[in-house]
């Protein structure tokens, strides 16, 4: 009897261990989701009389959806058009349902979703696990099932679920779990974007095995800003915590370092290259927050670069990691399918001109990336063939200050 019970417990533990490695079972986000999100660039602009082109409104999303189709964004893979905070009316309706601000979204979210779908795109929406959203609109606390049903009935395809205004960490965790179950119960395929670990982290170590069972991607760190210091802090945080977070990422569940801010005001060209290259290395969801009505050809070239997007979307679904760092340079690699590797060399110096970095190919991919030989292709800052190398050879690159050279290494 005791032995039998012991066996059962052992089997249960083994099953839990297997299940623990699994992602949220909704069949979504097999590769990192791609799209456009109104937060960073448009924040919480709600005064459409004062700022008709900038306010969070039906018109803004319709115009972005039109651009996404007309300017090749959808064809490059940017599929979701996502609403962030501040879309709601200040109160729920008489049935207790969330409702869009009637002035700014005169047709309601259902009509916007229909429009977005008619363009071959998907619609994302935003809510919060607590009593109020971060900007003070109604939160989903105590309404998880009703809100999930409302979103599903509107035809929503992604939910970004923020973590402001929760009374305790237990309620926060419980709310993230319950919304995941509620979304599943609707029967509609809805990508579930969480901020659960970010809100837990100051107090306790997040259980990523569990988070991955409930969420398709999750934020770990502060909101991205339109600045190099923000990009740098996200990269530093990621490298510092890579032992915990890299292994958990994979098809169905991704670490989310927040939006691409390329095409705005804060990043130089080299810094934009760094963000694009490193978001590909990190297997990050690629949500742009910029104004697709006003974007430079250079930013568009970078954001639509097929080779970088292919690295980001690589079907093996392994997140990259930092291999080496000194005060000037960082070397990162990401295992890709077909035994290939993406390799990034980032120059952290913010003084002087381009710096030369020389490294041995022997150590890439645990000694396997260029064994016995490899061909190397540079992807960024410009596409070029670097030629064929042997295992024992070194590679020298010139990298601009705050810039990155992104390579693809193919074994021969
Ligand atoms: C709900 O969860 C079940 C079991 O994990 C899964 O098979 C199903 O595909 C999910 N449905 C949706 C719509 O996410
Ligand atoms: C983390 O969550 C998993 C899945 O829910 C569970 O099996 C495991 O015991 C948890 N780990 C810790 C340290 O709590």
mmCIF file of C-alpha atoms and ligand atoms in Angstrom, residues 25-26 183-184 187-189, ligand 1:
data_model
loop_
_atom_site.group_PDB
_atom_site.id
_atom_site.type_symbol
_atom_site.label_atom_id
_atom_site.label_comp_id
_atom_site.label_asym_id
_atom_site.label_seq_id
_atom_site.Cartn_x
_atom_site.Cartn_y
_atom_site.Cartn_z
ATOM 1 C CA UNK A 25 -1.655 24.712 -24.793
ATOM 2 C CA UNK A 26 -3.460 27.058 -27.178
ATOM 3 C CA UNK A 183 -9.554 32.895 -22.407
ATOM 4 C CA UNK A 184 -9.306 29.171 -23.050
ATOM 5 C CA UNK A 187 -12.965 28.663 -27.372
ATOM 6 C CA UNK A 188 -11.399 31.512 -29.357
ATOM 7 C CA UNK A 189 -7.662 31.476 -30.139
HETATM 8 C C1 LIG B 1 -7.920 25.019 -24.180
HETATM 9 O O1 LIG B 1 -7.105 24.098 -23.478
HETATM 10 C C2 LIG B 1 -7.136 22.785 -23.991
HETATM 11 C C3 LIG B 1 -6.389 21.873 -23.031
HETATM 12 O O2 LIG B 1 -5.171 22.396 -22.612
HETATM 13 C C4 LIG B 1 -6.543 22.810 -25.386
HETATM 14 O O3 LIG B 1 -6.524 21.512 -25.940
HETATM 15 C C5 LIG B 1 -7.354 23.745 -26.249
HETATM 16 O O4 LIG B 1 -6.781 23.852 -27.540
HETATM 17 C C6 LIG B 1 -7.437 25.132 -25.616
HETATM 18 N N1 LIG B 1 -8.335 25.955 -26.402
HETATM 19 C C7 LIG B 1 -8.099 27.247 -26.671
HETATM 20 C C8 LIG B 1 -9.120 27.945 -27.487
HETATM 21 O O5 LIG B 1 -7.104 27.843 -26.275
#
